[in-house]
Short mmCIF file of C-alpha atoms in Angstrom, two decimals:
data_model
loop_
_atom_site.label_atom_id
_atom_site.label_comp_id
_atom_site.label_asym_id
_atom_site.label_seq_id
_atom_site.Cartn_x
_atom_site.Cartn_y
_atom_site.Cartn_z
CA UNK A 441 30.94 50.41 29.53
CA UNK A 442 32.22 50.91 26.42
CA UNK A 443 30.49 49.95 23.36
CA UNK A 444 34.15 47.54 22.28
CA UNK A 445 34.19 45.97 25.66
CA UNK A 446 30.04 45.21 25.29
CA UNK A 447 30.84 43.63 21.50
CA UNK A 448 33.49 41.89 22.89
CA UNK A 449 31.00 39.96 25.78
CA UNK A 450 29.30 39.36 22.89
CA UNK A 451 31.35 37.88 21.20
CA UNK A 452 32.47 35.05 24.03
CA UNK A 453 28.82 34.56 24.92
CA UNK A 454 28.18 33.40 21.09
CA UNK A 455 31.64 30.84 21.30
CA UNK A 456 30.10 29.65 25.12
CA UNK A 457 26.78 28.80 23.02
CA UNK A 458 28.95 27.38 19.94
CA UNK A 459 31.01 24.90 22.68
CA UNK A 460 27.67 24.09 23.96
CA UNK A 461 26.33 23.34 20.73
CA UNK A 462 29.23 21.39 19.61
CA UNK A 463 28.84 18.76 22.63
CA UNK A 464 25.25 19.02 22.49
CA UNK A 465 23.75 19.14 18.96
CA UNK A 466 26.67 17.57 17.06
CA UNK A 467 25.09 17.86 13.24
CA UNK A 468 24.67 21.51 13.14
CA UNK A 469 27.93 23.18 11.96
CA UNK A 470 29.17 26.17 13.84
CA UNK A 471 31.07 27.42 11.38
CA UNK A 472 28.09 29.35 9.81
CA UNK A 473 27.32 30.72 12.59
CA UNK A 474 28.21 35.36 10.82
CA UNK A 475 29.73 38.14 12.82
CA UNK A 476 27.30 40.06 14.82
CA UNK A 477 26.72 43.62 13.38
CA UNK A 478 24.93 46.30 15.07
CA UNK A 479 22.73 47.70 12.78
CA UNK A 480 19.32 47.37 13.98
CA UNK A 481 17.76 50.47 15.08
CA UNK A 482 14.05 50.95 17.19
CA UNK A 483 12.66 48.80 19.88
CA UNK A 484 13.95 45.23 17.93
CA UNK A 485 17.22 43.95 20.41
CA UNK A 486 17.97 41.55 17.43
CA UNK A 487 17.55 39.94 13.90
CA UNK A 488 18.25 36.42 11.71
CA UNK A 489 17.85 37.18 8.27
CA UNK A 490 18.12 33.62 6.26
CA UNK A 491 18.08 32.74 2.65
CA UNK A 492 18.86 29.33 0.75
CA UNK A 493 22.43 30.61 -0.94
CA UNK A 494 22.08 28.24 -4.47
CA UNK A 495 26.13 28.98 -4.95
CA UNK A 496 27.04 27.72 -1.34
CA UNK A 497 27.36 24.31 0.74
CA UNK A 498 25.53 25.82 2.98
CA UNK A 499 22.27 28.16 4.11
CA UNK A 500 23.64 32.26 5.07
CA UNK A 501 22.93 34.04 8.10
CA UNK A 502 23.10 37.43 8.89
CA UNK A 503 23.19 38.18 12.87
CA UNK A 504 21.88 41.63 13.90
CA UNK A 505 21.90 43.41 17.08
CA UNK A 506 20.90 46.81 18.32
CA UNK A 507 23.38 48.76 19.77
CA UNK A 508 21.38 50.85 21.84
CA UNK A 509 19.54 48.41 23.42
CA UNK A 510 22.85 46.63 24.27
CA UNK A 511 24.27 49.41 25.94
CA UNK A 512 21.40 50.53 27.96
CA UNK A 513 20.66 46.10 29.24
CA UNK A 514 24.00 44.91 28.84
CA UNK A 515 23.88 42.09 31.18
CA UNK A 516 20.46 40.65 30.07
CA UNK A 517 20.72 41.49 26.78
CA UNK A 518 24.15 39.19 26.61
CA UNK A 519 22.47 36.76 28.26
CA UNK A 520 19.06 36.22 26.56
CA UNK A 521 18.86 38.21 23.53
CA UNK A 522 22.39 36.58 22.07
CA UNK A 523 21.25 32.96 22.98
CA UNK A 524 17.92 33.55 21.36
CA UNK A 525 18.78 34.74 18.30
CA UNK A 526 21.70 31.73 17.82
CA UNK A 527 18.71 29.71 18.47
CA UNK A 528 16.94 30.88 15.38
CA UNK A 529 20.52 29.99 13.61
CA UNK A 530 20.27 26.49 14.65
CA UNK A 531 16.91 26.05 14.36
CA UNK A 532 16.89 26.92 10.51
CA UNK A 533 20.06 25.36 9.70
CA UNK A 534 18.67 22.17 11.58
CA UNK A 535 15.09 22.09 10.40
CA UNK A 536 14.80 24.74 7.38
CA UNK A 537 11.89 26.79 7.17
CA UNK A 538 9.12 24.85 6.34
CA UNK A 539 5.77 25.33 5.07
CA UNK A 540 4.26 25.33 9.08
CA UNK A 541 7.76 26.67 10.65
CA UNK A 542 7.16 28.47 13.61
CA UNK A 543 9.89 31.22 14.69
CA UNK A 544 9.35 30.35 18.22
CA UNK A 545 8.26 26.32 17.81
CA UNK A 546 9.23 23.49 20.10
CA UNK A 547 12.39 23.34 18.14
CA UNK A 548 13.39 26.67 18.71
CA UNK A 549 12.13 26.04 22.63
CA UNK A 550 14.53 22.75 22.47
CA UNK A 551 17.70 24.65 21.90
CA UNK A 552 16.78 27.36 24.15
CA UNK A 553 16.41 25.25 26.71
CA UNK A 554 20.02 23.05 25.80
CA UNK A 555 21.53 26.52 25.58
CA UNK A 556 20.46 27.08 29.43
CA UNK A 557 18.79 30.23 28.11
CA UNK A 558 14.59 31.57 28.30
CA UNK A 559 12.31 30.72 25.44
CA UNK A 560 10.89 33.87 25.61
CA UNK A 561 9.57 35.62 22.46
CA UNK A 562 9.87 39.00 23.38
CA UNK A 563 12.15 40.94 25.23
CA UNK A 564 11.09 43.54 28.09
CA UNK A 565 13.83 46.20 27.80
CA UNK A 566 12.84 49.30 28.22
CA UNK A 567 12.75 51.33 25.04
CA UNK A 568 12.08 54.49 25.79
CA UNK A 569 15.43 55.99 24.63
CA UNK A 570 14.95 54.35 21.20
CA UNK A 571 11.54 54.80 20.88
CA UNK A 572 10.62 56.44 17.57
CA UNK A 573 7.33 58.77 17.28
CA UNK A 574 5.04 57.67 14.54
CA UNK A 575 5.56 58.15 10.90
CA UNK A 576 2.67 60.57 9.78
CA UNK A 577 1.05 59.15 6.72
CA UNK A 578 0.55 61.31 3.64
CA UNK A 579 -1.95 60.78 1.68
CA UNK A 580 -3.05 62.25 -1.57
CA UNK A 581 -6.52 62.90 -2.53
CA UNK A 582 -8.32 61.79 -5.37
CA UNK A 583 -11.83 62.06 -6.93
CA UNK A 584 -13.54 59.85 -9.35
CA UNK A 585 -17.20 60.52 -11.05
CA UNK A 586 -19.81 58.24 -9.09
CA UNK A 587 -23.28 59.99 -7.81
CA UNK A 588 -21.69 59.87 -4.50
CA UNK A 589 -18.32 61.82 -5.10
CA UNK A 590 -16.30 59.85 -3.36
CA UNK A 591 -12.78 60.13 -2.27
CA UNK A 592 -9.72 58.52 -2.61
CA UNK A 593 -6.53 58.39 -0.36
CA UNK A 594 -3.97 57.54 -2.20
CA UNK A 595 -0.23 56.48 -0.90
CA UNK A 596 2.99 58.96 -2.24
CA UNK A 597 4.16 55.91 -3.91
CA UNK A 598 0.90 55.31 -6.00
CA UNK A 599 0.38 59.41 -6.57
CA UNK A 600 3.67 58.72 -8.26
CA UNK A 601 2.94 56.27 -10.68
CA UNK A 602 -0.09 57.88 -11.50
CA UNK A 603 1.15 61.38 -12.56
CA UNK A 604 4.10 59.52 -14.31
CA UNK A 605 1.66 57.38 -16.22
CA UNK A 606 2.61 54.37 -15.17
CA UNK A 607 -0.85 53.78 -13.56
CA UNK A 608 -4.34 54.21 -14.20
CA UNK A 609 -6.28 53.89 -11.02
CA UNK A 610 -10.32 53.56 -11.21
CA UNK A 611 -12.70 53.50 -8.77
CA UNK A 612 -13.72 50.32 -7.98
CA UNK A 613 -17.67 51.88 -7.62
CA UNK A 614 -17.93 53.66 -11.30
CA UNK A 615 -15.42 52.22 -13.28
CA UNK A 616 -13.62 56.15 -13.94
CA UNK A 617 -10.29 57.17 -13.87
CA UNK A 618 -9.97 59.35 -10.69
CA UNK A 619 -8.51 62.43 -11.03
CA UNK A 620 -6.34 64.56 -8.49
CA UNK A 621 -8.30 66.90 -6.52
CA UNK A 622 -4.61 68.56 -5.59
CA UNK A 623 -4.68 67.89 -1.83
CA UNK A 624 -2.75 66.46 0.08
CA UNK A 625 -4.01 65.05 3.91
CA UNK A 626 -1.60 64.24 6.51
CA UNK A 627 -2.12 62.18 9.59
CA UNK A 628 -0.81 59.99 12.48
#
């Protein structure tokens, strides 16, 4: 199926939750309710991404979904990963996110279950197209002056500040500066 058609299902799934939730849970407006993009990449099937907007009426939303994994579980995707994600919508917009807020709380479980959908955390698609191999870590290595010679693995970011002076990094042993040995270790 084409990837129009697939956004399109997704689109009428998201107004059959937002007629649902109009009859159903009357104080939560639907209007804030973004446009889907389709930006997520990996094994994640979808995203809320909240923040407090000072200059609105209202909280903002942004609604991710991973193309990929909507093309390859069309059906179930539409059907569990859209409702679950709106449910994160309503759930913040309802209750905020407290202190002790729980992504997946009884009030998250509540609208799951008035939106006729699973209040499952996780999805079980399989992911083996989007799979991605592990990053190697790079680490750069560092010496310092202690009786024991010890080394230090330090991240590309923090070899960075260091040779640009921003940083002085010590050994947390013998008080020194440590000093670049001029190797570099890589590993998975």
């Amino acid at each position: 199926m084409l990837f129009s058609q697939l956004s399109k299902q997704v689109e009428i799934k998201i107004q059959e939750c937002i007629d649902i939730l109009k009859v159903k849970v009357p104080q939560f407006d639907t209007s804030i309710i973004p446009i889907p993009e389709y930006t997520i990449k990996g094994t994640t099937a979808g995203r809320v991404t909240y923040w407090v907007n000072p200059d609105a009426s209202c909280d903002s939303f942004i609604l991710k979904f991973n193309q990929q994994l909507l093309k390859e579980n069309s059906s179930e995707f539409i059907e569990k990963t859209v409702p679950h994600e709106l449910g994160h919508i309503v759930d913040l917009s309802l209750h905020g996110k407290k202190k002790h807020y729980r992504t997946h709380g009884k009030n998250w479980k509540a609208i799951m279950d008035i939106l006729g959908s699973e209040g499952t955390r996780c999805h079980s698609y399989d992911t083996s197209s989007v799979q991605q191999s592990r990053k190697t870590k790079t680490r750069y290595i560092y010496r310092c002056e202690c009786e024991s010679k010890m080394f230090h693995h330090i991240t590309k970011q923090r070899h960075k500040k260091i040779s640009s002076g921003m940083v002085r990094c010590a050994c947390k042993l013998c008080k020194a500066t440590i000093q670049s040995t001029g190797k570099i270790r890589t590993y998975k």
